[in-house]
Short mmCIF file of C-alpha atoms and ligand atoms in Angstrom, two decimals:
data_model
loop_
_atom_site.label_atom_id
_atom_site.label_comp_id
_atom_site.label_asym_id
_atom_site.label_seq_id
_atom_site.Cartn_x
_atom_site.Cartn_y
_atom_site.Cartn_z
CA UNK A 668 -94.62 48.87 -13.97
CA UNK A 669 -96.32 47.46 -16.70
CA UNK A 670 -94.79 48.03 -20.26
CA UNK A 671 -97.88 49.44 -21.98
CA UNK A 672 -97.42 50.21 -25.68
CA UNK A 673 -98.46 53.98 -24.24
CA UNK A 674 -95.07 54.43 -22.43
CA UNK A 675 -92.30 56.84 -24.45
CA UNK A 676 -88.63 56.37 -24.95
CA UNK A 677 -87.84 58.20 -22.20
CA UNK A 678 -90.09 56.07 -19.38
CA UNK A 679 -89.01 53.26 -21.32
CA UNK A 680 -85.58 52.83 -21.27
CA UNK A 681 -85.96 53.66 -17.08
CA UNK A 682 -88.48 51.46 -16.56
CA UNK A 683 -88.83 48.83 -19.01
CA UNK A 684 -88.10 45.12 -17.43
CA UNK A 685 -87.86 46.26 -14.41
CA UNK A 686 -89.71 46.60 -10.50
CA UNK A 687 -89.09 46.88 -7.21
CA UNK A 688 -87.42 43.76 -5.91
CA UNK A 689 -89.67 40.99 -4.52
CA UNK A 690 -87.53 40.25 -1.75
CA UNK A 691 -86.10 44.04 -0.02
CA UNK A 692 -88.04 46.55 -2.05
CA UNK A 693 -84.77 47.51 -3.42
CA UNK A 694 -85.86 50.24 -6.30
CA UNK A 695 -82.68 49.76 -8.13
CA UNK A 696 -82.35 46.47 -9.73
CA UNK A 697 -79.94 44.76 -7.76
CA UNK A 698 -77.02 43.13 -9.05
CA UNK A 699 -77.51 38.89 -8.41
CA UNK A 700 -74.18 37.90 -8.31
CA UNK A 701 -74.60 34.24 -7.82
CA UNK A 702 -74.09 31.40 -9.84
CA UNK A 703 -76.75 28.98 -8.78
CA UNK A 704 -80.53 28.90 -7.66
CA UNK A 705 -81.70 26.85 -5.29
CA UNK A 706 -85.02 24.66 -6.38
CA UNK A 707 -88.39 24.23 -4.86
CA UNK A 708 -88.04 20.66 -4.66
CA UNK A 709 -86.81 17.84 -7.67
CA UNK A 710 -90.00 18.42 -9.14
CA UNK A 711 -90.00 21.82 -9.68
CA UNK A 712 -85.90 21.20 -10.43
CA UNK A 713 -87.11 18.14 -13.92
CA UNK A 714 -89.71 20.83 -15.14
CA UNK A 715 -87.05 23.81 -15.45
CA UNK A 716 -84.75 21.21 -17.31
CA UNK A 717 -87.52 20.16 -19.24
CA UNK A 718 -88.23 23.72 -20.39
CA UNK A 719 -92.07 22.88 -18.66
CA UNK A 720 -91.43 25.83 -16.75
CA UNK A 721 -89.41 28.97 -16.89
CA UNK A 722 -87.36 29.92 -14.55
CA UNK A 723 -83.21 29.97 -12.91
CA UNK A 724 -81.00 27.43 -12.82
CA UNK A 725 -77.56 28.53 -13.27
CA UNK A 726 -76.22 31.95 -14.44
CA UNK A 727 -74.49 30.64 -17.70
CA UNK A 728 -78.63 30.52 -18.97
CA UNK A 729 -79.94 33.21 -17.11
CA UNK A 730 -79.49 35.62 -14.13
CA UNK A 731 -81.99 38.15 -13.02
CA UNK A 732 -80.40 41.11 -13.44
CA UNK A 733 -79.31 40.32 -16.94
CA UNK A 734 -82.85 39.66 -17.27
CA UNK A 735 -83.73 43.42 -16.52
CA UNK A 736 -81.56 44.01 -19.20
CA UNK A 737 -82.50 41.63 -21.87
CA UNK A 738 -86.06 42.90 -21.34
CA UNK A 739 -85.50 46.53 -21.43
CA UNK A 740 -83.52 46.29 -24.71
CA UNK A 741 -86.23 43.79 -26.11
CA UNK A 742 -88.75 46.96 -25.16
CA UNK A 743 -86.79 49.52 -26.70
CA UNK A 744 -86.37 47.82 -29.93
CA UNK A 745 -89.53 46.67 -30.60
CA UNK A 746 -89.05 42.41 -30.04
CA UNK A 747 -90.47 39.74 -27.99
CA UNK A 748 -87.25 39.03 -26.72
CA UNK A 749 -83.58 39.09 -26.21
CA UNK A 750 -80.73 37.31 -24.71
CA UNK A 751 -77.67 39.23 -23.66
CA UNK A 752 -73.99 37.79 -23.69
CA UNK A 753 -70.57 38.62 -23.40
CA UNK A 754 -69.52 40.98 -25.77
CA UNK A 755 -71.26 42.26 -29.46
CA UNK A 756 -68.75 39.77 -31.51
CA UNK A 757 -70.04 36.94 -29.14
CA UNK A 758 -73.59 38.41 -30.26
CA UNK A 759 -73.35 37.99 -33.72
CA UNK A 760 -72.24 34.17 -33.71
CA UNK A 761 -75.03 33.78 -31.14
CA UNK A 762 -77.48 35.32 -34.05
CA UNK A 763 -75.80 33.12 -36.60
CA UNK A 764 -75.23 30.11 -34.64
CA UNK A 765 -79.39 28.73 -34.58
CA UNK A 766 -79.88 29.70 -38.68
CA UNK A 767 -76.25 28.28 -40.13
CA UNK A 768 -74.60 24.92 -40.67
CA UNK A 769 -71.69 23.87 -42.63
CA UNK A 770 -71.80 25.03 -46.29
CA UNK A 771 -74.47 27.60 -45.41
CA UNK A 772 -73.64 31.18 -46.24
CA UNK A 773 -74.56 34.84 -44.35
CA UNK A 774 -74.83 37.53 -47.44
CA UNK A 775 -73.12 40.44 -45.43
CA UNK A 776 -72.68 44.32 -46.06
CA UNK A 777 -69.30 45.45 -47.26
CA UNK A 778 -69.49 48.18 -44.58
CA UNK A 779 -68.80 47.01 -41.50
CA UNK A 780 -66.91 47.15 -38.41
CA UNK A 781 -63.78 46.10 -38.53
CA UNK A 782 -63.67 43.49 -36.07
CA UNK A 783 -66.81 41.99 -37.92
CA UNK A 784 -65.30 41.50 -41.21
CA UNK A 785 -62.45 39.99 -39.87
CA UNK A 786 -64.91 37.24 -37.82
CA UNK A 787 -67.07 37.19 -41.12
CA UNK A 788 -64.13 36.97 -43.89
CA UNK A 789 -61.69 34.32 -41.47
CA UNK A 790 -63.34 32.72 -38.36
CA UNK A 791 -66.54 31.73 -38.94
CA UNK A 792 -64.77 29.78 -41.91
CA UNK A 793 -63.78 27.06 -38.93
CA UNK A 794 -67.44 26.74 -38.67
CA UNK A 795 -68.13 25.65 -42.38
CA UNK A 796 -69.72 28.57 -42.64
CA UNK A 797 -69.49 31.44 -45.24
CA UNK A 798 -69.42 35.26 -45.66
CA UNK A 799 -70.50 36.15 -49.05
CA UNK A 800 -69.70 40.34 -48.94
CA UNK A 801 -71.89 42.60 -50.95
CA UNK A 802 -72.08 46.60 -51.73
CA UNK A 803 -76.00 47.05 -49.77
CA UNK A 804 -76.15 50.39 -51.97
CA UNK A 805 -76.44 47.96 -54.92
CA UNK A 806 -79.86 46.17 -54.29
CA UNK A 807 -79.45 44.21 -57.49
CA UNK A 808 -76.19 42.57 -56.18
CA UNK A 809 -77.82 41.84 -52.74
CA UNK A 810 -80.33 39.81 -54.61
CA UNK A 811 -78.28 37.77 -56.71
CA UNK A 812 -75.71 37.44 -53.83
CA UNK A 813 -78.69 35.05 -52.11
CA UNK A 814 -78.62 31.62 -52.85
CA UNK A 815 -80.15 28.28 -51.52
CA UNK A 816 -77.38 27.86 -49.24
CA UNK A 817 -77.97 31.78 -47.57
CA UNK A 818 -79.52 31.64 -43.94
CA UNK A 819 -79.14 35.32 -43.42
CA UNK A 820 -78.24 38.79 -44.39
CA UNK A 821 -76.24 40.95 -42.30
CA UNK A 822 -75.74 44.90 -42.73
CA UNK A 823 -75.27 48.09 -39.66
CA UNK A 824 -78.13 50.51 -39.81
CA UNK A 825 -75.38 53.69 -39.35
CA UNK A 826 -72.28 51.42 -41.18
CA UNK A 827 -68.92 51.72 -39.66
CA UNK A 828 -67.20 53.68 -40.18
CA UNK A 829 -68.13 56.20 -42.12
CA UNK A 830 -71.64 56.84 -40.53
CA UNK A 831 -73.27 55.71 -43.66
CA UNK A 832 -77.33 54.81 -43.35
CA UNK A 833 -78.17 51.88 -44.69
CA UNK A 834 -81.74 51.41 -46.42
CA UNK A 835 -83.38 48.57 -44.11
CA UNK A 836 -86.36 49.12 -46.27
CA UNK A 837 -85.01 47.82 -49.42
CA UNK A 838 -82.76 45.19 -47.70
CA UNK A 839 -85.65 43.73 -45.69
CA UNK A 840 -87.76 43.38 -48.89
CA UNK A 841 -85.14 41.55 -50.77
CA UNK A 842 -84.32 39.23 -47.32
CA UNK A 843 -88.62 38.44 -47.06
CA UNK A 844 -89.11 37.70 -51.03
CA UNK A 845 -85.78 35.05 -50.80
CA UNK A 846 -87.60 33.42 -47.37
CA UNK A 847 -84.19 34.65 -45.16
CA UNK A 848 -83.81 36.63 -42.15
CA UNK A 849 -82.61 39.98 -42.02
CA UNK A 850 -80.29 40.45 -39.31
CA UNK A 851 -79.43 44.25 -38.19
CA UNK A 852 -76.59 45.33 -36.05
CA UNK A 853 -77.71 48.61 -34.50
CA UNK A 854 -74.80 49.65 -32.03
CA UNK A 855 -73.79 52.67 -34.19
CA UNK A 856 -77.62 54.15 -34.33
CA UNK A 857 -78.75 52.67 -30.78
CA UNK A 858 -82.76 51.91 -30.46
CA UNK A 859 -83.21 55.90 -29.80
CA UNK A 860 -82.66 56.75 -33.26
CA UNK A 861 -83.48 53.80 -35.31
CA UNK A 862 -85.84 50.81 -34.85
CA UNK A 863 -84.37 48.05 -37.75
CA UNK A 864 -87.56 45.74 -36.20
CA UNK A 865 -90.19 49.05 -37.47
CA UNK A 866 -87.65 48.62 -40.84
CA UNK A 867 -88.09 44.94 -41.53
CA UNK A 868 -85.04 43.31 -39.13
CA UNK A 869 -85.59 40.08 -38.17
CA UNK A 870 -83.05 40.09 -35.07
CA UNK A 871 -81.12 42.73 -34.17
CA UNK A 872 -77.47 42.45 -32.82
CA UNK A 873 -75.56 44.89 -30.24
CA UNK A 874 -72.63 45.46 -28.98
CA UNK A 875 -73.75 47.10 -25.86
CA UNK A 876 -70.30 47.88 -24.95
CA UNK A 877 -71.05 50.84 -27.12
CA UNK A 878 -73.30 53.80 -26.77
CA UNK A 879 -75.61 51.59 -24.25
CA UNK A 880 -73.46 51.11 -21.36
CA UNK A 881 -72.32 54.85 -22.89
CA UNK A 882 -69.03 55.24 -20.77
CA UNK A 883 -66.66 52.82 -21.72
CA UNK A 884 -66.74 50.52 -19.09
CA UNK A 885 -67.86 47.24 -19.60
CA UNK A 886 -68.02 44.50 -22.75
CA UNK A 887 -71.98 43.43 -23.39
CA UNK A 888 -73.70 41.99 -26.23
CA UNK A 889 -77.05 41.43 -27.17
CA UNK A 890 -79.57 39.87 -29.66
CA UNK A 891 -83.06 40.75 -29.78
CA UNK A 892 -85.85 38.99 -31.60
CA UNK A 893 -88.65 40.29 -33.06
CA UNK A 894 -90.74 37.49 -33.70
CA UNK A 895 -92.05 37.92 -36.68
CA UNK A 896 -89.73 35.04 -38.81
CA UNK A 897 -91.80 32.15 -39.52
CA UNK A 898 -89.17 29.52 -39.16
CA UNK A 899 -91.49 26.40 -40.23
CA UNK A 900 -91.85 28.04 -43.24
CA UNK A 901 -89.46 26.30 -44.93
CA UNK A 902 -86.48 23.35 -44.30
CA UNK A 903 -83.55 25.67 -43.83
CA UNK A 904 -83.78 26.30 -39.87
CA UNK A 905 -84.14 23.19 -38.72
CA UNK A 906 -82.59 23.67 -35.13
CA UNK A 907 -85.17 26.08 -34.91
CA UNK A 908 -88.22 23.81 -37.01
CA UNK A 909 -86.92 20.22 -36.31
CA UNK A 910 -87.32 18.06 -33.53
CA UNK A 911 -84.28 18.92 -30.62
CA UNK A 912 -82.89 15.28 -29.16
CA UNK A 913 -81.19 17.86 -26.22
CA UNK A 914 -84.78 18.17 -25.03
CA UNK A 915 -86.60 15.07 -26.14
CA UNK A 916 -87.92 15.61 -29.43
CA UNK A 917 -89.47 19.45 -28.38
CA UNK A 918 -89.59 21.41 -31.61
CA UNK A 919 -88.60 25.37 -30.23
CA UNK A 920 -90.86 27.07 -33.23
CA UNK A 921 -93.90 25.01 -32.57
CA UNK A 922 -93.60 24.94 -28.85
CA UNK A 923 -92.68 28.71 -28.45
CA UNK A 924 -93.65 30.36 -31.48
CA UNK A 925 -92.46 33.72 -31.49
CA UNK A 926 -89.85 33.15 -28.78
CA UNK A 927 -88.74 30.27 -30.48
CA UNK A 928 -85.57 32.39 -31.31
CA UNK A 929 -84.62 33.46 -27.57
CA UNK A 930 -85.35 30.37 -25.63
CA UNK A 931 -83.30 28.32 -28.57
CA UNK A 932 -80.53 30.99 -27.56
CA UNK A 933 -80.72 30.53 -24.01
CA UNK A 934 -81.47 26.58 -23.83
CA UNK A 935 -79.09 25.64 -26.69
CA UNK A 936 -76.96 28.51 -27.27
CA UNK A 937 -75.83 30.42 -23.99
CA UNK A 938 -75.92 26.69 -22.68
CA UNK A 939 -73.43 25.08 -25.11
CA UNK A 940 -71.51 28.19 -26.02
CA UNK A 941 -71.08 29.81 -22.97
CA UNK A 942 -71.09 33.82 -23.94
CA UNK A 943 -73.05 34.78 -21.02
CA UNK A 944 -73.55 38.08 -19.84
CA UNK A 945 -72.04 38.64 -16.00
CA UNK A 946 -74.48 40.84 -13.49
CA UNK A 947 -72.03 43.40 -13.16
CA UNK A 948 -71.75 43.91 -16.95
CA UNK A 949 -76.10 44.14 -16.92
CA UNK A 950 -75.99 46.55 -13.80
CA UNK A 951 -73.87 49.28 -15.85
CA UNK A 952 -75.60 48.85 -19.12
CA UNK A 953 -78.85 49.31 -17.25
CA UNK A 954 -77.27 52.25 -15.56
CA UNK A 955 -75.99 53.73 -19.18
CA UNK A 956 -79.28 53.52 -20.93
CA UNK A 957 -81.55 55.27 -18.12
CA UNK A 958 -79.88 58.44 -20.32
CA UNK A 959 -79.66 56.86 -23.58
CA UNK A 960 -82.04 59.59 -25.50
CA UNK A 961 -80.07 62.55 -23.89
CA UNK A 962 -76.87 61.59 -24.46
CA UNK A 963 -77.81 60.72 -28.01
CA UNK A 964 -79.62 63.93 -28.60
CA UNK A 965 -76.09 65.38 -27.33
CA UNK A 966 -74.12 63.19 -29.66
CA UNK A 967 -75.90 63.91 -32.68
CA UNK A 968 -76.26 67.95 -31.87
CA UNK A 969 -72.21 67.55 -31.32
CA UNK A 970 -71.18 65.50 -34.37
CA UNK A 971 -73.81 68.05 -36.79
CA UNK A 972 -71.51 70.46 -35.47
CA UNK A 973 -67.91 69.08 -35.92
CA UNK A 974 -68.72 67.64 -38.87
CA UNK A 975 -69.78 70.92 -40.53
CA UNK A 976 -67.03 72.89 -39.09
CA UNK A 977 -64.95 70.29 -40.86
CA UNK A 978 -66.65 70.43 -43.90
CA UNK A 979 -65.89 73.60 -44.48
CA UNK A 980 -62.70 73.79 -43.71
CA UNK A 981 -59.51 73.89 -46.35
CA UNK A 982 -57.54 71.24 -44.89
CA UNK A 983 -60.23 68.43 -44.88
CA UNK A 984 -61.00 66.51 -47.96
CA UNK A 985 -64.10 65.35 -47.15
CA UNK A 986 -66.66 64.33 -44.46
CA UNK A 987 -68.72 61.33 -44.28
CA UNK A 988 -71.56 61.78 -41.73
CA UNK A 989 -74.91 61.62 -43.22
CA UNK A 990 -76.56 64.29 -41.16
CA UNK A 991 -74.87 66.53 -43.22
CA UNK A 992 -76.59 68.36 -46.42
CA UNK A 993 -74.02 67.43 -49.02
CA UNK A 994 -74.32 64.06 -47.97
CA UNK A 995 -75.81 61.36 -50.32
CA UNK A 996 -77.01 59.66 -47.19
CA UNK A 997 -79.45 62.71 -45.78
CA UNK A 998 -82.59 61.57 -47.63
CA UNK A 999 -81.98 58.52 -45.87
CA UNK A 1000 -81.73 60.27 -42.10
CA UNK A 1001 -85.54 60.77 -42.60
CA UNK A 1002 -86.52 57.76 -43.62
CA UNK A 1003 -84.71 55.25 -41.53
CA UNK A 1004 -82.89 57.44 -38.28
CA UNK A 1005 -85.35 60.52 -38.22
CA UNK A 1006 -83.83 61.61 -34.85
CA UNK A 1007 -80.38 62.04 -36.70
CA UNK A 1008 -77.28 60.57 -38.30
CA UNK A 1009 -75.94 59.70 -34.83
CA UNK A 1010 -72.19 60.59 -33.40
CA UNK A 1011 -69.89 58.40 -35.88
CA UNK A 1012 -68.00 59.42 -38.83
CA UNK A 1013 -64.81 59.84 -40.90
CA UNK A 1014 -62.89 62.56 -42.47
CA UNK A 1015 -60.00 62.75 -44.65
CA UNK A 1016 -57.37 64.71 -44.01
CA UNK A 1017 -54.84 66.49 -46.79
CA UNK A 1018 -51.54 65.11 -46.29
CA UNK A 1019 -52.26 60.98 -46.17
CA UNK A 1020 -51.38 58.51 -43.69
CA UNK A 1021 -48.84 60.46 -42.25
CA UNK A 1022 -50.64 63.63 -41.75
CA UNK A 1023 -53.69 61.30 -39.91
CA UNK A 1024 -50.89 59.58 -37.37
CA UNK A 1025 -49.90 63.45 -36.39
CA UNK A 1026 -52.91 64.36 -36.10
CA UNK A 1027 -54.55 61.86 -33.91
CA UNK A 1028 -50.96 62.11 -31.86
CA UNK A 1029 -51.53 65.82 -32.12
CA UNK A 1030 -55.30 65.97 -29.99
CA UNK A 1031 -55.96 66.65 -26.25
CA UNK A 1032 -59.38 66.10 -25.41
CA UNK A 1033 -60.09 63.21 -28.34
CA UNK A 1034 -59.08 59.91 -27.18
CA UNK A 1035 -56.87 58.04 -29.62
CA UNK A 1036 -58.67 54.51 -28.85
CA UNK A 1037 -60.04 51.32 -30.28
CA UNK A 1038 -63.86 52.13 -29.44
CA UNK A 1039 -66.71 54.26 -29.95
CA UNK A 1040 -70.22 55.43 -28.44
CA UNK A 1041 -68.41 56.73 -25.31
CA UNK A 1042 -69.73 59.75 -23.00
CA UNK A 1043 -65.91 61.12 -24.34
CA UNK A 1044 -64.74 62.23 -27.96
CA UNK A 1045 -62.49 58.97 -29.51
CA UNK A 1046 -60.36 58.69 -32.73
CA UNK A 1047 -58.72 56.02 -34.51
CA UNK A 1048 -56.82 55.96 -37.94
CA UNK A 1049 -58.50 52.82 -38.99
CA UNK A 1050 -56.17 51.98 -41.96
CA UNK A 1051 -53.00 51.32 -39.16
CA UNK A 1052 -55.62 49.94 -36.39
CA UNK A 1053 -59.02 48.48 -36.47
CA UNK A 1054 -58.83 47.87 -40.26
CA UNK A 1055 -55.07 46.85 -40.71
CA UNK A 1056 -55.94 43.29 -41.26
CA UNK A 1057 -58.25 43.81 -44.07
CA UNK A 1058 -56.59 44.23 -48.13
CA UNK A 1059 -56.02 47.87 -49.21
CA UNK A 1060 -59.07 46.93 -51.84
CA UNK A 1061 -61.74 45.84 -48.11
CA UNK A 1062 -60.24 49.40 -46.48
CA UNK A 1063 -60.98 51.74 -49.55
CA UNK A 1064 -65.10 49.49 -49.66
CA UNK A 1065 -65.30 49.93 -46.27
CA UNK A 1066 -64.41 53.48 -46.43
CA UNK A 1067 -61.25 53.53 -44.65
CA UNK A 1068 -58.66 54.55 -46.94
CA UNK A 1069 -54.87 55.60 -45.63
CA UNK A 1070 -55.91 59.48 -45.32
CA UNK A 1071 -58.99 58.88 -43.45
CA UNK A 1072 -59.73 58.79 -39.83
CA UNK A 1073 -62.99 57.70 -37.38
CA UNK A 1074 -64.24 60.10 -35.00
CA UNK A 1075 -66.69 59.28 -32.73
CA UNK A 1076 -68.70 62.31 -31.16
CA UNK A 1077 -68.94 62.54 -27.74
CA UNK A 1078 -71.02 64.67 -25.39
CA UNK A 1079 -68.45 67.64 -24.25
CA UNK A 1080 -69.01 71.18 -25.47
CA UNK A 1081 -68.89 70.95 -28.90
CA UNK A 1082 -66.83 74.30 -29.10
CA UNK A 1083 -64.19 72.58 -26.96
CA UNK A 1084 -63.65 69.46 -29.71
CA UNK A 1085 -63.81 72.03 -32.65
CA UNK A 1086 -60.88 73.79 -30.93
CA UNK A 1087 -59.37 70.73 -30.26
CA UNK A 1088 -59.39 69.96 -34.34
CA UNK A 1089 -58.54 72.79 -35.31
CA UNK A 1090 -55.04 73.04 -33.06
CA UNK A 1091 -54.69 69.42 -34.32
CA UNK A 1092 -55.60 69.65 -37.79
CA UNK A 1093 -52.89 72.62 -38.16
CA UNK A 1094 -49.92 70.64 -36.52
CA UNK A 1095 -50.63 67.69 -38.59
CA UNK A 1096 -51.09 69.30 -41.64
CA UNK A 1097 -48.11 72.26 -41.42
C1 PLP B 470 -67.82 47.23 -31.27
C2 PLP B 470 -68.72 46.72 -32.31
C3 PLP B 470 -68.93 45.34 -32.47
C4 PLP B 470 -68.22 44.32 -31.62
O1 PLP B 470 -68.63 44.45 -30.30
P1 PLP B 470 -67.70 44.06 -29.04
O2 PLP B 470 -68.56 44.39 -27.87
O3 PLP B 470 -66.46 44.88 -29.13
O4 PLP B 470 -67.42 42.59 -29.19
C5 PLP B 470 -69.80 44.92 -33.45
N1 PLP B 470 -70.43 45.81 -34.25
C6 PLP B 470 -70.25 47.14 -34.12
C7 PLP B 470 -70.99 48.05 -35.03
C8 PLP B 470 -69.40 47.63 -33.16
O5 PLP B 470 -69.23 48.95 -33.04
#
């Protein structure tokens, strides 16, 4: 089908990227698990190393059914283009990788996932490269965070891991007056209920292990472009605005304007660094987000529900999710994820860090795992787990103090989980 601007959500995220295949009529997009592509003839074989013409070579660059993929997440967010790889960490150093060079700096969000401000506050140091953290609530401190060495900022639209909505708006303003890309992981809030691209992003990062593949099965990552980042503008992207000896002199933002971004990622970046995407791991994401909208419209109906069950409940100190009406984040639900707060939040229990480790010990249908956006209820205690490695000080900013723990919402009955809690919540807390 075509992807007319006219299409919904819902047709989208079935459709987009995708048609019968050209060779059996297959309707599902089959999975092309080869490595290689056999050429025309040499000629045709110089112009697709030249970049003269488009098309496979090798599945380290591209693969048709990761492909499908990259083009029906490009569709659903809003860009001109994507490029899938391995996993979401391998995402966000293929986002930073074109904008950074030694003794540049990324101005990034206090409130991230875990795994994120680990790779932002200790690896990417190997690179040269820098991780300046701010408070994104604090507009003034985003601002003066940005120097002449920044070549991006880097915040979650729903923040791990307390669920906490982040005000693109603002952020993108500051990011356009300093000339710097805005850079928007949106695994927590999925395209469904946010569009950071609508909001100002200038690429958006997933990990599409997450709610898009939606089960829990396979690792995926993805970076989408939307365009709209003139990066000739100035002298700081100059893999993307300077003459590339890899391809003879070809300058990517003057030969492919607003792809510049995605072919630079699949020409230089999958090529060199290697994160690709397998078919397999595109089949099952393609599979998950055919029901993207329902199961989010599940996960947020679900996680309203927990959350203000546990709200109001004596043995809870607090909830974080921003769907709720006590929440200093709700104003922001309607501006930046109108179709709700998604599934992800935290809690704090009475009773500290030993009442959370009997608790999540204590739970039958909740999953006591290292992942979220899955068809099945998950908790962690993120102070002895995903956010063990960061300083008391980084756990209490990022919202994961010793009595709190990360629940992410899945799609059963909701009366089921609230049981669940509640049973939980008593033996933990006796
Ligand atoms: C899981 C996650 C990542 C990392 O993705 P992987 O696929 O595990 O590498 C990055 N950001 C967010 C918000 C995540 O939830």
């Amino acid at each position: 089908m075509s992807d007319g601007p006219t299409y919904g959500f819902d047709t989208l995220q079935i459709h987009a990227g995708a048609r019968p295949d050209p060779a059996t009529g297959a309707r599902q997009t089959p999975i092309y698990q080869t490595t290689a592509y056999v050429f025309r003839d040499a000629e045709h074989a110089a112009a697709l190393f030249n970049l003269q013409e488009v098309g496979y070579i090798y599945s380290r660059l591209t693969n048709p059914t990761v492909a499908v993929l990259q083009e029906r997440i490009a569709t659903l967010e809003g860009g001109v283009g994507a490029v899938c790889c391995s996993s979401g960490h391998a995402a966000q150093i293929m986002a930073l990788f074109p904008l950074m060079a030694p003794g540049c700096n990324v101005v990034a969000s206090t409130r991230l996932y875990g795994g994120t401000v680990t790779q932002f506050s200790q690896t990417i140091k190997r690179f040269g490269w820098e991780a300046k953290f701010v408070d994104t609530d604090d507009l003034a401190a985003v601002e003066a965070a940005i120097d002449e060495n920044t070549r991006a900022v880097f915040c979650e639209s729903i923040a791990n891991p307390g669920g906490y909505i982040t005000d693109l708006d603002a952020i993108s303003a500051i990011s356009d007056k300093a000339g710097v890309p805005l850079i928007v992981d949106n695994t927590s809030a999925t395209p469904y209920l946010c569009s950071p691209i609508k909001h100002g992003a200038t690429l958006v990062v997933h990990s599409t292990t997450k709610y898009l593949t939606g089960n829990g099965t396979v690792m995926g990552g993805c970076v989408v472009d939307s365009g709209k980042f003139d990066w000739a503008a100035s002298d700081k992207f100059p893999s993307l605005s300077a003459p590339e000896p890899a391809y003879h002199g070809l300058k990517f933002a003057e030969t492919f304007g607003p792809l510049a971004f995605t072919f630079h990622s699949i020409a230089i970046g999958l090529r060199d660094l290697g994160m690709t995407m397998n078919p397999q791991a595109a089949h099952y994401t393609l599979m998950g987000i055919e029901t993207l909208s329902l199961r989010m419209e599940r996960h947020v109906e679900n996680a309203r529900k927990v959350a203000t069950w546990l709200e109001n409940d004596d043995r809870v100190e607090y909830v974080t999710y921003a769907g709720l009406d006590s929440s200093p984040y709700k104003a922001r639900e309607a501006q930046i994820c109108p179709k709700g707060a998604g599934g992800l939040f935290t809690f704090a229990i009475r009773g500290g860090y030993d009442a959370c480790v009997k608790l999540v010990d204590s739970l039958e249908i909740f999953s006591h795992v290292a992942n979220l956006g899955d068809t099945r209820s998950l908790i962690i205690h993120s102070a002895s787990t995903t956010h063990r490695q960061l300083s008391p000080e980084q756990q209490e900013a990022a919202g994961a103090g010793p009595n709190v723990v990360r629940v992410s919402i899945g799609i059963e009955n909701a009366e089921d989980l609230i049981a669940d809690l509640d049973q939980a919540l008593s033996k933990a807390t006796a």
